[in-house]
Amino acid sequence: MINLNNFSSFFIANWKLHGDFKFIDQFISELILPEDRSKCVVICPTSVYLDYISRKNKNLYFGAQNVSQYKEGSFTGEISCSSLSDLKINFCIVGHSERRKIFNETNYDVNLKSSQLIENNIIPILCIGETLDEKNNGETNNVLAKQLDEGIPELSNSDNTIIAYEPVWAIGSGLTPTYEEIDNTHQFIKKYHAKFNKYKVVYGGSVKSNNAKEIVSLSNVDGALIGGASLKSKEFTKIIKD
Ligand code: PGA
């Protein structure tokens, strides 16, 4: 398993259902990586392209966007943790709000998937976050607490799991919480359980080149999970730059 403590920050590109061979070739040739090797830059394309992109000779890391909770067997269409491990993939996003909302993924599923990933030496990037209604009703911390209680598996610890705080209303909307709100929520997560104190907690939701630096430099923020802005090589280069 990759040693998370070797890195000062994490920049995780979630390409969702975008990209093809041509896009990948162009993106990789235009991308300029930071000189600071302590920044961990992770690209998460659709699983079909993981093998192709991981053969590109760049100082990059790769992640899947989802995985099956089943080990093997009659589960048509699923992708197993062990197949990701065969490809030497280091990370996998789990419980993204789009999977929770569109594909009815529950905290229980998130727990099982994360547990299997850890057993296969793959780091789950476990997403949690509140909806706008929940935020407006002052329920943010309760919602996050439940997602953490039910979603984080027993064998998870700060060496094998990353938490991603992604307010659902901030994803793809151009809206973000204030910097102070982001920092406070990350602090809440880190203080919620004694063992979370050392976890890497990254922020996601409308991260762009004009706010990434401020967000990632907040004291309780260890990096960013980037959707839309990670699809533009120049914009992504600016986000990860020193
Ligand atoms: P966004 O997406 O950066 O486009 O808001 C983030 C995500 O969905 O992980």
Tab-separated table of C-alpha atoms and ligand atoms in Angstrom:
chain	number	residue	atom	x	y	z
A	1	MET	CA	0.000	0.000	0.000
A	2	ILE	CA	1.235	3.476	-0.814
A	3	ASN	CA	2.540	5.437	2.207
A	4	LEU	CA	0.242	8.442	2.621
A	5	ASN	CA	2.665	10.039	5.051
A	6	ASN	CA	5.156	10.560	2.228
A	7	PHE	CA	2.906	13.337	0.886
A	8	SER	CA	2.105	16.857	2.056
A	9	SER	CA	-1.085	17.163	-0.014
A	10	PHE	CA	-3.333	15.250	-2.418
A	11	PHE	CA	-4.856	16.473	-5.688
A	12	ILE	CA	-7.354	13.936	-6.940
A	13	ALA	CA	-8.889	14.326	-10.417
A	14	ASN	CA	-12.325	12.737	-10.711
A	15	TRP	CA	-12.974	12.485	-14.447
A	16	LYS	CA	-16.392	10.852	-13.954
A	17	LEU	CA	-17.773	9.481	-17.253
A	18	HIS	CA	-15.480	11.576	-19.475
A	19	GLY	CA	-12.397	10.870	-21.561
A	20	ASP	CA	-11.185	8.562	-24.321
A	21	PHE	CA	-7.786	7.596	-25.794
A	22	LYS	CA	-7.424	10.902	-27.639
A	23	PHE	CA	-8.383	12.944	-24.579
A	24	ILE	CA	-5.952	11.017	-22.355
A	25	ASP	CA	-3.035	11.396	-24.802
A	26	GLN	CA	-3.570	15.133	-25.080
A	27	PHE	CA	-4.191	15.673	-21.364
A	28	ILE	CA	-1.062	13.786	-20.322
A	29	SER	CA	1.125	15.535	-22.888
A	30	GLU	CA	-0.079	18.989	-21.748
A	31	LEU	CA	-0.066	18.360	-18.000
A	32	ILE	CA	2.827	19.954	-16.101
A	33	LEU	CA	3.479	18.345	-12.746
A	34	PRO	CA	4.712	20.367	-9.767
A	35	GLU	CA	8.391	20.154	-8.878
A	36	ASP	CA	7.360	19.526	-5.311
A	37	ARG	CA	7.223	15.713	-5.263
A	38	SER	CA	5.456	15.772	-1.917
A	39	LYS	CA	2.258	16.649	-3.786
A	40	CYS	CA	0.423	13.457	-4.684
A	41	VAL	CA	-1.432	13.880	-7.983
A	42	VAL	CA	-4.021	11.164	-8.598
A	43	ILE	CA	-6.026	10.742	-11.810
A	44	CYS	CA	-9.283	8.756	-11.664
A	45	PRO	CA	-10.495	7.983	-15.198
A	46	THR	CA	-13.238	5.476	-15.991
A	47	SER	CA	-12.003	1.992	-15.125
A	48	VAL	CA	-11.734	0.919	-18.774
A	49	TYR	CA	-8.861	3.415	-19.254
A	50	LEU	CA	-6.954	2.704	-16.032
A	51	ASP	CA	-4.534	0.286	-17.644
A	52	TYR	CA	-3.852	2.559	-20.627
A	53	ILE	CA	-3.275	5.713	-18.575
A	54	SER	CA	-1.176	3.977	-15.943
A	55	ARG	CA	1.335	2.997	-18.635
A	56	LYS	CA	2.028	6.671	-19.320
A	57	ASN	CA	5.411	7.446	-17.892
A	58	LYS	CA	4.610	10.337	-15.576
A	59	ASN	CA	4.998	10.838	-11.864
A	60	LEU	CA	1.288	10.325	-11.358
A	61	TYR	CA	-0.891	8.009	-9.306
A	62	PHE	CA	-4.180	6.476	-10.390
A	63	GLY	CA	-7.516	5.672	-8.869
A	64	ALA	CA	-10.790	4.042	-9.831
A	65	GLN	CA	-14.104	5.814	-9.257
A	66	ASN	CA	-15.986	2.835	-7.858
A	67	VAL	CA	-15.547	-0.865	-7.168
A	68	SER	CA	-17.720	-3.873	-6.426
A	69	GLN	CA	-18.426	-4.897	-2.849
A	70	TYR	CA	-18.276	-8.508	-4.047
A	71	LYS	CA	-14.987	-10.364	-4.245
A	72	GLU	CA	-15.841	-12.529	-7.268
A	73	GLY	CA	-18.680	-14.606	-8.638
A	74	SER	CA	-21.883	-14.150	-10.602
A	75	PHE	CA	-22.083	-10.368	-10.515
A	76	THR	CA	-22.365	-9.325	-14.160
A	77	GLY	CA	-20.862	-5.946	-14.937
A	78	GLU	CA	-18.976	-5.494	-11.661
A	79	ILE	CA	-15.272	-4.661	-11.257
A	80	SER	CA	-13.439	-6.352	-8.391
A	81	CYS	CA	-10.884	-4.959	-5.950
A	82	SER	CA	-8.462	-7.713	-6.911
A	83	SER	CA	-8.594	-6.678	-10.590
A	84	LEU	CA	-7.713	-3.100	-9.583
A	85	SER	CA	-4.925	-4.497	-7.488
A	86	ASP	CA	-3.658	-6.498	-10.507
A	87	LEU	CA	-3.394	-3.186	-12.371
A	88	LYS	CA	-1.403	-1.749	-9.414
A	89	ILE	CA	-3.994	0.946	-8.838
A	90	ASN	CA	-3.353	2.747	-5.552
A	91	PHE	CA	-6.638	4.559	-4.881
A	92	CYS	CA	-10.396	4.215	-5.367
A	93	ILE	CA	-13.136	6.797	-4.791
A	94	VAL	CA	-15.987	5.313	-2.753
A	95	GLY	CA	-19.421	6.685	-1.896
A	96	HIS	CA	-19.331	9.700	-4.201
A	97	SER	CA	-22.659	11.546	-3.881
A	98	GLU	CA	-23.513	10.692	-7.505
A	99	ARG	CA	-23.220	7.003	-6.643
A	100	ARG	CA	-25.233	7.458	-3.474
A	101	LYS	CA	-27.975	9.424	-5.267
A	102	ILE	CA	-28.177	7.852	-8.744
A	103	PHE	CA	-27.090	4.301	-7.884
A	104	ASN	CA	-28.613	4.125	-4.392
A	105	GLU	CA	-25.314	3.359	-2.708
A	106	THR	CA	-25.681	3.197	1.085
A	107	ASN	CA	-23.256	3.698	3.960
A	108	TYR	CA	-23.328	-0.058	4.324
A	109	ASP	CA	-22.117	-0.510	0.707
A	110	VAL	CA	-19.453	2.141	1.266
A	111	ASN	CA	-18.265	0.282	4.351
A	112	LEU	CA	-18.030	-3.066	2.528
A	113	LYS	CA	-16.280	-1.598	-0.515
A	114	SER	CA	-13.766	0.306	1.611
A	115	SER	CA	-13.018	-2.741	3.655
A	116	GLN	CA	-12.354	-4.869	0.558
A	117	LEU	CA	-10.149	-2.160	-0.919
A	118	ILE	CA	-8.037	-1.972	2.223
A	119	GLU	CA	-7.662	-5.756	2.204
A	120	ASN	CA	-6.355	-5.392	-1.360
A	121	ASN	CA	-3.911	-2.624	-0.379
A	122	ILE	CA	-5.878	0.066	-2.196
A	123	ILE	CA	-6.663	3.357	-0.431
A	124	PRO	CA	-10.381	4.215	-0.391
A	125	ILE	CA	-11.089	7.912	-0.884
A	126	LEU	CA	-14.293	7.834	1.109
A	127	CYS	CA	-16.714	10.649	0.254
A	128	ILE	CA	-19.118	12.200	2.729
A	129	GLY	CA	-21.180	15.391	2.516
A	130	GLU	CA	-24.508	17.052	3.215
A	131	THR	CA	-27.227	18.225	0.813
A	132	LEU	CA	-28.340	21.855	0.698
A	133	ASP	CA	-31.506	21.103	2.677
A	134	GLU	CA	-29.464	19.353	5.338
A	135	LYS	CA	-27.094	22.331	5.496
A	136	ASN	CA	-29.970	24.820	5.724
A	137	ASN	CA	-31.544	22.786	8.521
A	138	GLY	CA	-28.294	22.894	10.476
A	139	GLU	CA	-27.842	19.126	10.142
A	140	THR	CA	-24.407	19.061	8.478
A	141	ASN	CA	-22.468	17.637	11.416
A	142	ASN	CA	-25.126	15.009	12.204
A	143	VAL	CA	-25.196	13.856	8.578
A	144	LEU	CA	-21.406	13.602	8.437
A	145	ALA	CA	-21.307	11.786	11.771
A	146	LYS	CA	-23.743	9.133	10.526
A	147	GLN	CA	-21.812	8.696	7.259
A	148	LEU	CA	-18.594	8.277	9.246
A	149	ASP	CA	-20.123	5.939	11.854
A	150	GLU	CA	-21.674	3.655	9.251
A	151	GLY	CA	-19.324	4.078	6.285
A	152	ILE	CA	-15.839	3.821	7.789
A	153	PRO	CA	-14.925	0.151	8.252
A	154	GLU	CA	-13.412	-1.313	11.378
A	155	LEU	CA	-10.022	-1.913	9.764
A	156	SER	CA	-9.722	1.649	8.480
A	157	ASN	CA	-6.994	3.892	9.888
A	158	SER	CA	-5.079	7.020	8.902
A	159	ASP	CA	-2.534	4.970	6.905
A	160	ASN	CA	-5.061	3.204	4.696
A	161	THR	CA	-7.983	5.617	4.174
A	162	ILE	CA	-8.529	9.163	2.882
A	163	ILE	CA	-11.752	11.014	3.742
A	164	ALA	CA	-13.172	13.437	1.151
A	165	TYR	CA	-15.590	16.081	2.416
A	166	GLU	CA	-17.787	17.026	-0.536
A	167	PRO	CA	-20.884	19.118	0.202
A	168	VAL	CA	-23.392	17.750	-2.333
A	169	TRP	CA	-24.638	21.260	-3.170
A	170	ALA	CA	-21.105	22.411	-4.033
A	171	ILE	CA	-20.468	19.695	-6.627
A	172	GLY	CA	-20.521	21.097	-10.154
A	173	SER	CA	-22.435	24.191	-8.986
A	174	GLY	CA	-19.694	26.808	-8.779
A	175	LEU	CA	-20.710	27.314	-5.141
A	176	THR	CA	-18.487	26.517	-2.173
A	177	PRO	CA	-18.746	26.930	1.580
A	178	THR	CA	-16.642	29.825	2.919
A	179	TYR	CA	-13.006	28.959	3.683
A	180	GLU	CA	-13.833	29.200	7.371
A	181	GLU	CA	-16.751	26.774	6.991
A	182	ILE	CA	-14.540	24.297	5.106
A	183	ASP	CA	-11.850	24.459	7.768
A	184	ASN	CA	-14.380	24.097	10.608
A	185	THR	CA	-16.070	21.104	9.000
A	186	HIS	CA	-12.719	19.391	8.419
A	187	GLN	CA	-11.860	20.084	12.030
A	188	PHE	CA	-15.188	18.546	13.087
A	189	ILE	CA	-14.343	15.392	11.059
A	190	LYS	CA	-10.836	15.137	12.510
A	191	LYS	CA	-12.123	15.577	16.047
A	192	TYR	CA	-15.191	13.366	15.668
A	193	HIS	CA	-13.266	10.232	16.597
A	194	ALA	CA	-9.832	10.038	18.212
A	195	LYS	CA	-8.473	7.958	15.327
A	196	PHE	CA	-9.649	10.476	12.688
A	197	ASN	CA	-7.266	13.060	14.045
A	198	LYS	CA	-4.447	11.797	11.818
A	199	TYR	CA	-6.576	11.043	8.732
A	200	LYS	CA	-5.940	12.944	5.504
A	201	VAL	CA	-9.163	14.856	4.792
A	202	VAL	CA	-9.484	16.421	1.332
A	203	TYR	CA	-12.131	18.888	0.196
A	204	GLY	CA	-14.210	18.546	-3.003
A	205	GLY	CA	-16.898	20.672	-4.644
A	206	SER	CA	-16.220	23.418	-7.219
A	207	VAL	CA	-12.463	23.523	-6.634
A	208	LYS	CA	-10.899	25.671	-9.379
A	209	SER	CA	-7.557	27.385	-9.981
A	210	ASN	CA	-8.894	30.548	-8.314
A	211	ASN	CA	-9.681	28.913	-4.961
A	212	ALA	CA	-7.527	25.738	-4.784
A	213	LYS	CA	-4.522	27.363	-3.137
A	214	GLU	CA	-6.591	29.005	-0.388
A	215	ILE	CA	-8.568	25.821	0.261
A	216	VAL	CA	-5.608	23.446	0.360
A	217	SER	CA	-3.638	25.784	2.633
A	218	LEU	CA	-6.375	25.727	5.329
A	219	SER	CA	-4.947	24.070	8.415
A	220	ASN	CA	-7.371	21.124	8.495
A	221	VAL	CA	-7.391	20.482	4.732
A	222	ASP	CA	-4.983	17.952	3.207
A	223	GLY	CA	-5.841	18.306	-0.450
A	224	ALA	CA	-8.633	18.504	-2.997
A	225	LEU	CA	-10.914	16.262	-5.023
A	226	ILE	CA	-11.539	17.983	-8.329
A	227	GLY	CA	-14.233	17.197	-10.892
A	228	GLY	CA	-14.951	19.616	-13.758
A	229	ALA	CA	-11.722	21.604	-13.455
A	230	SER	CA	-9.638	18.420	-13.635
A	231	LEU	CA	-10.739	17.809	-17.220
A	232	LYS	CA	-8.846	20.843	-18.515
A	233	SER	CA	-5.101	20.168	-18.508
A	234	LYS	CA	-4.145	23.863	-18.215
A	235	GLU	CA	-6.610	24.531	-15.401
A	236	PHE	CA	-5.560	21.355	-13.578
A	237	THR	CA	-1.875	22.294	-14.027
A	238	LYS	CA	-2.616	25.636	-12.329
A	239	ILE	CA	-4.419	23.879	-9.468
A	240	ILE	CA	-1.512	21.545	-8.687
A	241	LYS	CA	1.268	24.028	-9.376
A	242	ASP	CA	3.790	25.053	-6.660
B	1	PGA	P1	-16.629	19.485	-9.172
B	1	PGA	O1	-16.847	17.953	-8.783
B	1	PGA	O2	-15.196	19.823	-8.904
B	1	PGA	O3	-16.991	19.555	-10.633
B	1	PGA	O4	-17.554	20.299	-8.316
B	1	PGA	C1	-16.231	17.397	-7.651
B	1	PGA	C2	-16.613	15.949	-7.520
B	1	PGA	O5	-17.710	15.554	-7.967
B	1	PGA	O6	-15.838	15.147	-6.976
